[in-house]
Structure formats: C-alpha cells, structure tokens
Amino acid sequence: MIDPANPALNSALLIARMEQAASPSRLRELTVALARGDDAAWAEFHCDYGPGLFRYLLGGTRGNYDLAAEALQQTYLRIARYARPCDSAPAFGGWLRTLASSALNDCRRRRKSFWGLRSRPEAPPDEYAADSAADDRVFA
C-alpha cells in the first residue's frame, strides 16, 4: 500500500513492483531471443512493449499520429539491429526510450529537410549547364 507520508517506502514499493512485472530471467530470455531474431520473441515484444512505445512517441509528437508511427517503425529497426541480452527492466526500458527518442529526432530531421527542399524556390539556371547543352547540340 502506498503511504503519502513516506516517499522512500513508496519508491521501494514501485521498484519491487517493476521487478516483479518483468523478472530478470524472463526479460533475459526475451532479449536473447530478440538478439537472435526469433519471430515468437518479436511477437511477444510487440504485444508487451509496442503500445507503450507508441504512446511514448505519440506524446513526444504532441499527437502527430503519422510521425509517431514512422518513428515507431524506425525504433523497431534499431531494436532489431542493436538488441542485446539484458537482465534489468529499468535499464531495458531506458534503452527503449533512448532508441525511440533518437528515432523520433531523426524522423523529424528527415521531414524537415524534405519539406525544406520542396519549399525552396527554383534555382537560377546554371550557365555552365546551358553552355554544355549548347555544345552537345553543336557536336551531335
């Protein structure tokens, strides 16, 4: 039971609950299987961690569903690439949040550069390109 007068006890109880939720042996089994690329482990990972990652990214985008979905896919790719065995649930959660934040920042940067290029005015024609085109016509 959480006691408002004793924050130290509250944090100890929350840590104990987190450790019970994902026992180190079960988390280690999952992360080892993820590192191997096991399909059953990926299905379990998506069920257990996917909705939480998406909510985290949706909050980070302030409700932009498309950007959050894109960042989630990039996060999954990074997890597949860098998965390593892990025993600590808080460390694993922190690693997932770090990957998700990094993927979200990369998606934002990519979108910004794309739309920046699209909104840029036409560049004036290059005089050398015009000269080379004229030379091609003369020698053809």
mmCIF file of C-alpha atoms in Angstrom, residues 4-139:
data_model
loop_
_atom_site.group_PDB
_atom_site.id
_atom_site.type_symbol
_atom_site.label_atom_id
_atom_site.label_comp_id
_atom_site.label_asym_id
_atom_site.label_seq_id
_atom_site.Cartn_x
_atom_site.Cartn_y
_atom_site.Cartn_z
ATOM 1 C CA PRO A 4 1.804 9.511 1.064
ATOM 2 C CA ALA A 5 3.801 10.380 4.184
ATOM 3 C CA ASN A 6 6.734 8.087 3.304
ATOM 4 C CA PRO A 7 8.148 8.711 -0.204
ATOM 5 C CA ALA A 8 11.141 6.396 0.369
ATOM 6 C CA LEU A 9 8.824 3.486 1.064
ATOM 7 C CA ASN A 10 6.731 4.400 -1.981
ATOM 8 C CA SER A 11 9.744 4.316 -4.304
ATOM 9 C CA ALA A 12 10.864 0.980 -2.825
ATOM 10 C CA LEU A 13 7.400 -0.471 -3.418
ATOM 11 C CA LEU A 14 7.312 0.808 -7.003
ATOM 12 C CA ILE A 15 10.745 -0.678 -7.722
ATOM 13 C CA ALA A 16 9.656 -4.001 -6.236
ATOM 14 C CA ARG A 17 6.524 -3.996 -8.407
ATOM 15 C CA MET A 18 8.556 -3.229 -11.532
ATOM 16 C CA GLU A 19 10.916 -6.093 -10.763
ATOM 17 C CA GLN A 20 8.002 -8.459 -10.251
ATOM 18 C CA ALA A 21 6.390 -7.396 -13.522
ATOM 19 C CA ALA A 22 9.435 -8.356 -15.570
ATOM 20 C CA SER A 23 11.576 -10.875 -13.766
ATOM 21 C CA PRO A 24 15.230 -10.739 -14.829
ATOM 22 C CA SER A 25 15.247 -14.304 -16.099
ATOM 23 C CA ARG A 26 12.163 -13.738 -18.287
ATOM 24 C CA LEU A 27 13.496 -10.425 -19.585
ATOM 25 C CA ARG A 28 16.857 -12.013 -20.322
ATOM 26 C CA GLU A 29 15.147 -14.825 -22.247
ATOM 27 C CA LEU A 30 13.188 -12.279 -24.272
ATOM 28 C CA THR A 31 16.185 -10.093 -25.065
ATOM 29 C CA VAL A 32 18.366 -13.075 -26.008
ATOM 30 C CA ALA A 33 15.633 -14.257 -28.365
ATOM 31 C CA LEU A 34 15.264 -10.734 -29.797
ATOM 32 C CA ALA A 35 19.001 -10.602 -30.461
ATOM 33 C CA ARG A 36 18.722 -13.945 -32.277
ATOM 34 C CA GLY A 37 15.821 -12.621 -34.353
ATOM 35 C CA ASP A 38 13.293 -15.145 -33.053
ATOM 36 C CA ASP A 39 9.820 -14.477 -34.522
ATOM 37 C CA ALA A 40 7.951 -15.608 -31.415
ATOM 38 C CA ALA A 41 10.031 -13.229 -29.291
ATOM 39 C CA TRP A 42 9.253 -10.377 -31.668
ATOM 40 C CA ALA A 43 5.544 -11.132 -31.466
ATOM 41 C CA GLU A 44 5.753 -11.126 -27.664
ATOM 42 C CA PHE A 45 7.813 -7.926 -27.688
ATOM 43 C CA HIS A 46 5.280 -6.163 -29.920
ATOM 44 C CA CYS A 47 2.414 -7.196 -27.650
ATOM 45 C CA ASP A 48 4.188 -6.249 -24.419
ATOM 46 C CA TYR A 49 6.176 -3.155 -25.385
ATOM 47 C CA GLY A 50 4.724 -1.868 -28.683
ATOM 48 C CA PRO A 51 1.703 0.017 -27.293
ATOM 49 C CA GLY A 52 3.824 1.695 -24.606
ATOM 50 C CA LEU A 53 6.462 2.751 -27.133
ATOM 51 C CA PHE A 54 3.775 4.133 -29.418
ATOM 52 C CA ARG A 55 2.172 6.110 -26.569
ATOM 53 C CA TYR A 56 5.609 7.472 -25.650
ATOM 54 C CA LEU A 57 6.230 8.563 -29.257
ATOM 55 C CA LEU A 58 2.714 9.936 -29.644
ATOM 56 C CA GLY A 59 3.290 12.105 -26.590
ATOM 57 C CA GLY A 60 6.647 13.197 -27.990
ATOM 58 C CA THR A 61 4.981 14.290 -31.226
ATOM 59 C CA ARG A 62 2.088 16.000 -29.421
ATOM 60 C CA GLY A 63 -0.453 13.776 -31.116
ATOM 61 C CA ASN A 64 1.009 13.569 -34.632
ATOM 62 C CA TYR A 65 -0.044 10.013 -35.429
ATOM 63 C CA ASP A 66 1.848 9.720 -38.729
ATOM 64 C CA LEU A 67 5.135 10.938 -37.298
ATOM 65 C CA ALA A 68 4.763 8.686 -34.243
ATOM 66 C CA ALA A 69 4.031 5.651 -36.450
ATOM 67 C CA GLU A 70 7.050 6.409 -38.636
ATOM 68 C CA ALA A 71 9.274 6.820 -35.575
ATOM 69 C CA LEU A 72 7.920 3.549 -34.122
ATOM 70 C CA GLN A 73 8.940 1.670 -37.262
ATOM 71 C CA GLN A 74 12.405 3.233 -37.106
ATOM 72 C CA THR A 75 12.598 2.269 -33.426
ATOM 73 C CA TYR A 76 11.743 -1.345 -34.277
ATOM 74 C CA LEU A 77 14.512 -1.399 -36.883
ATOM 75 C CA ARG A 78 17.006 -0.110 -34.325
ATOM 76 C CA ILE A 79 15.882 -2.660 -31.752
ATOM 77 C CA ALA A 80 16.330 -5.435 -34.307
ATOM 78 C CA ARG A 81 19.795 -4.188 -35.139
ATOM 79 C CA TYR A 82 21.123 -3.466 -31.648
ATOM 80 C CA ALA A 83 19.265 -5.939 -29.376
ATOM 81 C CA ARG A 84 21.485 -7.421 -26.669
ATOM 82 C CA PRO A 85 20.723 -9.606 -23.641
ATOM 83 C CA CYS A 86 19.549 -7.575 -20.646
ATOM 84 C CA ASP A 87 18.630 -8.518 -17.071
ATOM 85 C CA SER A 88 17.377 -5.185 -15.733
ATOM 86 C CA ALA A 89 13.861 -3.999 -16.576
ATOM 87 C CA PRO A 90 14.639 -0.318 -15.805
ATOM 88 C CA ALA A 91 17.772 -0.451 -17.965
ATOM 89 C CA PHE A 92 15.853 -2.109 -20.802
ATOM 90 C CA GLY A 93 13.070 0.482 -20.561
ATOM 91 C CA GLY A 94 15.609 3.298 -20.596
ATOM 92 C CA TRP A 95 17.329 1.790 -23.622
ATOM 93 C CA LEU A 96 13.983 1.539 -25.443
ATOM 94 C CA ARG A 97 13.149 5.179 -24.625
ATOM 95 C CA THR A 98 16.584 6.285 -25.840
ATOM 96 C CA LEU A 99 16.159 4.429 -29.139
ATOM 97 C CA ALA A 100 12.643 5.819 -29.565
ATOM 98 C CA SER A 101 13.763 9.403 -28.879
ATOM 99 C CA SER A 102 16.656 9.071 -31.280
ATOM 100 C CA ALA A 103 14.412 7.616 -33.990
ATOM 101 C CA LEU A 104 11.877 10.401 -33.461
ATOM 102 C CA ASN A 105 14.542 13.088 -33.759
ATOM 103 C CA ASP A 106 15.868 11.500 -36.947
ATOM 104 C CA CYS A 107 12.349 11.332 -38.433
ATOM 105 C CA ARG A 108 11.767 14.997 -37.603
ATOM 106 C CA ARG A 109 15.106 15.972 -39.136
ATOM 107 C CA ARG A 110 14.369 13.950 -42.281
ATOM 108 C CA ARG A 111 10.924 15.513 -42.682
ATOM 109 C CA LYS A 112 12.267 18.999 -42.085
ATOM 110 C CA SER A 113 14.950 18.638 -44.753
ATOM 111 C CA PHE A 114 12.478 17.114 -47.224
ATOM 112 C CA TRP A 115 9.941 19.914 -46.855
ATOM 113 C CA GLY A 116 12.738 22.476 -46.835
ATOM 114 C CA LEU A 117 13.903 21.241 -50.203
ATOM 115 C CA ARG A 118 10.358 21.204 -51.569
ATOM 116 C CA SER A 119 9.637 24.772 -50.491
ATOM 117 C CA ARG A 120 12.909 26.189 -51.810
ATOM 118 C CA PRO A 121 12.467 28.437 -54.873
ATOM 119 C CA GLU A 122 13.788 27.264 -58.221
ATOM 120 C CA ALA A 123 17.498 27.840 -58.554
ATOM 121 C CA PRO A 124 18.558 30.053 -61.437
ATOM 122 C CA PRO A 125 19.814 28.042 -64.381
ATOM 123 C CA ASP A 126 23.467 27.243 -64.212
ATOM 124 C CA GLU A 127 25.335 28.996 -67.038
ATOM 125 C CA TYR A 128 27.731 26.082 -67.405
ATOM 126 C CA ALA A 129 24.862 23.642 -67.831
ATOM 127 C CA ALA A 130 23.415 25.823 -70.593
ATOM 128 C CA ASP A 131 26.816 26.027 -72.332
ATOM 129 C CA SER A 132 27.329 22.255 -72.181
ATOM 130 C CA ALA A 133 23.850 21.680 -73.604
ATOM 131 C CA ALA A 134 24.672 24.037 -76.481
ATOM 132 C CA ASP A 135 27.978 22.231 -77.042
ATOM 133 C CA ASP A 136 26.166 18.893 -77.188
ATOM 134 C CA ARG A 137 23.884 20.230 -79.930
ATOM 135 C CA VAL A 138 26.815 21.545 -81.966
ATOM 136 C CA PHE A 139 28.783 18.299 -81.840
#
